[in-house]
Short mmCIF file of C-alpha atoms and ligand atoms in Angstrom, two decimals:
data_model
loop_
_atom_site.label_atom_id
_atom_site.label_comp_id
_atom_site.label_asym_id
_atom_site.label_seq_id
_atom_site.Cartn_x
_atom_site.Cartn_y
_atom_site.Cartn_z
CA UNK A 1 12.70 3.82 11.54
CA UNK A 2 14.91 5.66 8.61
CA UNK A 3 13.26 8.59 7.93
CA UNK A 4 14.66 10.37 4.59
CA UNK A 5 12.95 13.63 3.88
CA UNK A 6 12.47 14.87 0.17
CA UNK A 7 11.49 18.23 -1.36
CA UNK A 8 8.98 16.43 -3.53
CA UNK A 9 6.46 13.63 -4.55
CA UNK A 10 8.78 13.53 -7.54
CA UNK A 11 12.15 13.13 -5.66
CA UNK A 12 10.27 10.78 -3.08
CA UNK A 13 9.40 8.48 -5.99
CA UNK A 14 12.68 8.42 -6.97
CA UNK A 15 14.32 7.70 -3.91
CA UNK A 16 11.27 4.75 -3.46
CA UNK A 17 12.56 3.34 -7.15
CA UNK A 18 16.01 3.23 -5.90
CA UNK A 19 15.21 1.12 -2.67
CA UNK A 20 13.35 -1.21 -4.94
CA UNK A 21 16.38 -1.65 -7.12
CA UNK A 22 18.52 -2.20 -4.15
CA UNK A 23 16.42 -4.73 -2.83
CA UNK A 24 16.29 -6.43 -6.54
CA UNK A 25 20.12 -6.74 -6.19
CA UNK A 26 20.45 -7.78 -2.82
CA UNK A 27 17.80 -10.75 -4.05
CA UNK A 28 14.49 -10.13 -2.72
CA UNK A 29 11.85 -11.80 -5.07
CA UNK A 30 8.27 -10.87 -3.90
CA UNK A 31 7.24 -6.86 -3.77
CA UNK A 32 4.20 -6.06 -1.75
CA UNK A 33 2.50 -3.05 -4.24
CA UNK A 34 0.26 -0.84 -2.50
CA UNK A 35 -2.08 1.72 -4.43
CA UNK A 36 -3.38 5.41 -4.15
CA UNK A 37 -1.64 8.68 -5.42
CA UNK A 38 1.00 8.15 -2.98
CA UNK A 39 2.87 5.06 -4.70
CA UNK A 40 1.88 6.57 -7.85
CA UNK A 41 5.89 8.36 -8.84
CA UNK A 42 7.41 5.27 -7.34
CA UNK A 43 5.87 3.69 -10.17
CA UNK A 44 6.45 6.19 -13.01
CA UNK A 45 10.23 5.74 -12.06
CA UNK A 46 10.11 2.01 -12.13
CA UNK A 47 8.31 2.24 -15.62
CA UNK A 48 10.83 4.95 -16.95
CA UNK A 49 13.64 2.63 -15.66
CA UNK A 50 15.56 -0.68 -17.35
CA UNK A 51 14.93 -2.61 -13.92
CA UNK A 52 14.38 -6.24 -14.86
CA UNK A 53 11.13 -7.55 -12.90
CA UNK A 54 10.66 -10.38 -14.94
CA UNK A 55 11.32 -12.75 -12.52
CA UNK A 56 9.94 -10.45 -9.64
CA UNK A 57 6.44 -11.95 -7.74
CA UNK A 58 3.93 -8.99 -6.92
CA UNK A 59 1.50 -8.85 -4.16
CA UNK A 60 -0.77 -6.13 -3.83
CA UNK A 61 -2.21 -4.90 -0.40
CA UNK A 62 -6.02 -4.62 -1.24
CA UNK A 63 -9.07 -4.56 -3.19
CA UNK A 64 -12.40 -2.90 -2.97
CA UNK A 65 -15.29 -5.29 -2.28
CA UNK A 66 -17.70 -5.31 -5.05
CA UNK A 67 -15.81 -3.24 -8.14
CA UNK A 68 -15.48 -4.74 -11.20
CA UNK A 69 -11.71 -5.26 -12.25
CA UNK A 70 -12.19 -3.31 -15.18
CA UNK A 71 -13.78 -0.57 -13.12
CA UNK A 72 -11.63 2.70 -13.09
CA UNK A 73 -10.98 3.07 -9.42
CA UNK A 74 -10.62 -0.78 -9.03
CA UNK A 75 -7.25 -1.40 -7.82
CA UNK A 76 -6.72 -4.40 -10.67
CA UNK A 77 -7.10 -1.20 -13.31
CA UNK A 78 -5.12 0.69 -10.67
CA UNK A 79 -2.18 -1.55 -10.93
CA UNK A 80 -2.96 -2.75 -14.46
CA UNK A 81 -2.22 1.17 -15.68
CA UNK A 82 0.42 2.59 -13.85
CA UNK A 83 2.74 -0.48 -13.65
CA UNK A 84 1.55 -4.13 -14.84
CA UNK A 85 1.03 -2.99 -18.74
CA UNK A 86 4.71 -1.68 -19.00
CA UNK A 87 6.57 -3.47 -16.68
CA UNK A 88 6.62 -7.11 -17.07
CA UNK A 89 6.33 -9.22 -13.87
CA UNK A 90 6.79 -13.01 -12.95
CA UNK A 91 3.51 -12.97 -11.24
CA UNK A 92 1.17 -10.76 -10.05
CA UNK A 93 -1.80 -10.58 -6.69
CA UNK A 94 -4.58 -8.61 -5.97
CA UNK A 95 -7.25 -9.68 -3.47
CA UNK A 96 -10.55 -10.81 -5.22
CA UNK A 97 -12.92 -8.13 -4.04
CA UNK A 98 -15.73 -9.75 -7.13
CA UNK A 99 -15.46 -13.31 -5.36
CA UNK A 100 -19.25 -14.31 -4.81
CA UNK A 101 -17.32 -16.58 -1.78
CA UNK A 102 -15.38 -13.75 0.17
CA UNK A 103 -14.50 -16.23 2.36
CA UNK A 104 -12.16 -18.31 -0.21
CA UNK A 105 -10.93 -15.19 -1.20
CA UNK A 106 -9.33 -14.92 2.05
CA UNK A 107 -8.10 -18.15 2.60
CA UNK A 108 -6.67 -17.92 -1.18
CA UNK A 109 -5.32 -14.80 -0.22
CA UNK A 110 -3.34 -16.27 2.90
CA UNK A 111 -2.00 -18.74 0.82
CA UNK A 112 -1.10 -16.89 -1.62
CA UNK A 113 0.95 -14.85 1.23
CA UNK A 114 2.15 -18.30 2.91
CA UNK A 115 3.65 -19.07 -0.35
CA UNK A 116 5.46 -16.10 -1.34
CA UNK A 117 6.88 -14.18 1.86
CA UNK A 118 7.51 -10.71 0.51
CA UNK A 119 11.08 -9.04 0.71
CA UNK A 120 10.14 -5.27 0.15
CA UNK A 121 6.62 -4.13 1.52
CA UNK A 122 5.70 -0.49 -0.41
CA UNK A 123 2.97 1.65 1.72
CA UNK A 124 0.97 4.63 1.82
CA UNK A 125 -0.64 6.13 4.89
CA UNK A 126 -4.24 6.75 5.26
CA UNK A 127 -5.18 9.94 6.67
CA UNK A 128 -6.78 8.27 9.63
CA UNK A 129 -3.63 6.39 10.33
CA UNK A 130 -5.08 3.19 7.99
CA UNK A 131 -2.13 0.90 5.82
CA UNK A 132 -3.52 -1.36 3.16
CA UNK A 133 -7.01 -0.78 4.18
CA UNK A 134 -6.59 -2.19 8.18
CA UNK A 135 -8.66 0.80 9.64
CA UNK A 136 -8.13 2.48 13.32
CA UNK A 137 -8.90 -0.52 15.42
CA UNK A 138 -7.31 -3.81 13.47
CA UNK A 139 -6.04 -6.13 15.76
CA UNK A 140 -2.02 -5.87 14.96
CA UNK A 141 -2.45 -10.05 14.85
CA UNK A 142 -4.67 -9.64 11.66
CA UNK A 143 -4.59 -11.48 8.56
CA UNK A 144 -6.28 -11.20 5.10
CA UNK A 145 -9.72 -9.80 5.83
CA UNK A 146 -13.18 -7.66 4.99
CA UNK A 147 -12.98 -4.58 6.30
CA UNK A 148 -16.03 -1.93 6.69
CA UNK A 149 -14.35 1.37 5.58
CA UNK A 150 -14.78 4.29 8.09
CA UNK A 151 -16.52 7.77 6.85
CA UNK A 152 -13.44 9.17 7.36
CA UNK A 153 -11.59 6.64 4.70
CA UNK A 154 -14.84 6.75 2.33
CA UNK A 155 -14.86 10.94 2.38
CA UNK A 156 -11.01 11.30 1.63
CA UNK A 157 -11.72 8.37 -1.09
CA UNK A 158 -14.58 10.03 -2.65
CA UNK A 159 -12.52 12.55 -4.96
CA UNK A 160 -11.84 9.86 -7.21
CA UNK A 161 -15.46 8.27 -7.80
CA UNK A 162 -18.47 10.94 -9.33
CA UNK A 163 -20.39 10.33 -5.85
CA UNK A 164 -19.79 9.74 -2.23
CA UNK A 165 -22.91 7.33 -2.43
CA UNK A 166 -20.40 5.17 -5.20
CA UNK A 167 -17.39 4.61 -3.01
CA UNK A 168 -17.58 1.10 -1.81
CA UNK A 169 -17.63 0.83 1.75
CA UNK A 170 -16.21 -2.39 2.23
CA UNK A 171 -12.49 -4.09 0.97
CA UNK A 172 -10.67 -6.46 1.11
CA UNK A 173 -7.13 -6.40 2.35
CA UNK A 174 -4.14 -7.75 3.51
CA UNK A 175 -3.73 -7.94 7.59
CA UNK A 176 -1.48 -5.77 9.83
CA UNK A 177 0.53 -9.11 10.52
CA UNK A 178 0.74 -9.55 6.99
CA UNK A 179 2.30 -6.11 6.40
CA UNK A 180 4.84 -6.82 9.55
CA UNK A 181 6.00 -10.25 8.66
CA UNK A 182 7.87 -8.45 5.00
CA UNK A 183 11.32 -8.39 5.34
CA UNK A 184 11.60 -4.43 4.57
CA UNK A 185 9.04 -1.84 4.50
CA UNK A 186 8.97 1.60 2.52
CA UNK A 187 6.34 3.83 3.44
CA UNK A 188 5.64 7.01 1.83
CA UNK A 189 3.99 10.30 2.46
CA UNK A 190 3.25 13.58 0.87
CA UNK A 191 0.95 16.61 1.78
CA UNK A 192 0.16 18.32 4.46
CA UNK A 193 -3.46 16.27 5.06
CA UNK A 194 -1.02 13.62 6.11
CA UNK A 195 1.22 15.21 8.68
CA UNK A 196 -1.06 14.04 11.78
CA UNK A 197 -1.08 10.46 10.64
CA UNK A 198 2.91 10.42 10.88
CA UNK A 199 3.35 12.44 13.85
CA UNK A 200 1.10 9.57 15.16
CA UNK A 201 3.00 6.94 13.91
CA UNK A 202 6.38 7.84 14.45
CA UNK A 203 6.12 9.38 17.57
CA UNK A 204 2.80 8.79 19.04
CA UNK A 205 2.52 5.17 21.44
CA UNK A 206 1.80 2.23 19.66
CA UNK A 207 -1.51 1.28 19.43
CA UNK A 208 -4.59 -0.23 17.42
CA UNK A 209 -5.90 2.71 17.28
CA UNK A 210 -3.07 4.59 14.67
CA UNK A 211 -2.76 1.16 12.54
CA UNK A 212 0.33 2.42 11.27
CA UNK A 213 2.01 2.90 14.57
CA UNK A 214 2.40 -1.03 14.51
CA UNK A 215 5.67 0.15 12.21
CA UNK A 216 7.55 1.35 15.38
CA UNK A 217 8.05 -2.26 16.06
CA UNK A 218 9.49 -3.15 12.69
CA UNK A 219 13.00 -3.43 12.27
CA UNK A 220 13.48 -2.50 9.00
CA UNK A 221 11.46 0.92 7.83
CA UNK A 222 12.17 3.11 5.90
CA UNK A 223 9.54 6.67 6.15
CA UNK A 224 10.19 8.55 2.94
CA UNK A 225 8.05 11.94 3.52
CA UNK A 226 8.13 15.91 2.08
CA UNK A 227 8.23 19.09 4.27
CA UNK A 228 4.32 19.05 4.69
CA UNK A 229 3.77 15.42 5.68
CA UNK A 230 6.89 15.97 8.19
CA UNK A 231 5.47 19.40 9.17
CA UNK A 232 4.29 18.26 12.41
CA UNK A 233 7.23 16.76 13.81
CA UNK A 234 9.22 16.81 16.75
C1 LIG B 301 -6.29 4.03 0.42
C2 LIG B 301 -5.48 2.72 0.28
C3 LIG B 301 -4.19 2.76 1.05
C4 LIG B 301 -3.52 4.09 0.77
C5 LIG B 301 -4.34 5.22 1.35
C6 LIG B 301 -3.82 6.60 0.98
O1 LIG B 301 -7.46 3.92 1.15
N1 LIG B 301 -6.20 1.53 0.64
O2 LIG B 301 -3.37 1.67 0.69
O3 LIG B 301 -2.25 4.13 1.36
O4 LIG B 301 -5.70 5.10 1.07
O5 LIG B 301 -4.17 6.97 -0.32
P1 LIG B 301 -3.43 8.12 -1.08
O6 LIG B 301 -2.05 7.66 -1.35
O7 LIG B 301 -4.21 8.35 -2.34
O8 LIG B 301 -3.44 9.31 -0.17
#
């Protein structure tokens, strides 16, 4: 793993932009988008910049079961607001969290992945360890599938819904397999509420149990964290 630390969200955003561009250059067609405050500057300097995405393919990491697409805190709006309605893309996918069949949903979703093998993989870090939304526990062999959120996921979720009670608690999301098989993976992290999850990443064993420790085995990651969310490392 490359670890590059930054002073700031801000500057981490800015150093994510600039690994996106690279990879544009060196070819890659397919981005894996992830969602959540974290990816949230990346974005603001890919919309602020000229890069071309027009003939880029997007696929994003999850969904929430059961929220409308137009819903606020659905990641369709998510992605639809901070990126899609600026920057113009070939092709863009999001899990279908309102399919009545969750079941085709997955096996369109697996296609969809089969079809399109993504070059750069962008991630966030749950505080719990969690990427997309494979939670403590995910079999590392995992594909596209529903996923019970834990308390611990719902709680640090609920300051962007009115009410705990309206956080969905299931999703749908891309496996841990999934995540491996991209060609290059960026994660990020800010904040000191995340500093235990990467200690236990980069340095804890691998295991099921920190789904993000899975990265250890990748050979192309890059960690891209501030002071806090490196505060607790060796
Ligand atoms: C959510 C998302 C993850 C994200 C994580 C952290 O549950 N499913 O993809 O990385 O939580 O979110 P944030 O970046 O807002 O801290």
């Amino acid at each position: 793993m490359k670890i590059i630390k930054v002073v700031n969200q801000q500057a981490g955003g800015q150093q994510g932009s600039e690994i996106f561009e690279a990879a544009l250059n060196n070819g890659a067609k397919t981005f894996g988008l992830a969602t959540g405050s974290t990816p949230l500057s990346t974005y603001q300097h890919l919309v602020a910049s000229n890069i071309d995405f027009s003939k880029t393919v997007t696929i994003n990491l999850d969904e929430y079961v059961g929220l409308a697409y137009d819903h606020e805190q659905s990641y369709h709006y998510f992605m639809q607001t901070n990126l899609f309605a600026t920057k113009k893309f070939a092709k863009s996918f999001i899990p279908d969290g309102m399919n009545a069949n969750l079941e085709q949903a997955i096996k369109n979703y697996d296609g969809i992945l089969a079809n399109n093998p993504i070059d750069l993989q962008i991630l966030g870090i749950g505080e719990n360890g969690h990427i997309g939304f494979n939670e403590p526990g995910t079999s590392f062999d995992s594909h596209t599938h529903i996923v019970d959120l834990t308390p611990s996921t719902i709680k640090a979720n609920a300051r962007f819904f009115e009410n705990i009670t309206d956080v969905p608690t299931q999703a749908i999301t891309m496996g841990i397999a999934d995540i491996m098989a991209a060609k290059q993976i960026v994660l990020l992290a800010f904040g000191r509420q995340k500093a235990q999850a990467v200690k236990a990443m980069i340095e804890g064993p691998i295991t099921e149990t920190v789904p993000a420790s899975v990265l250890q085995k990748h050979v192309n990651v890059v960690v891209i964290i501030d002071d806090d969310a490196a505060s607790l490392l060796r």
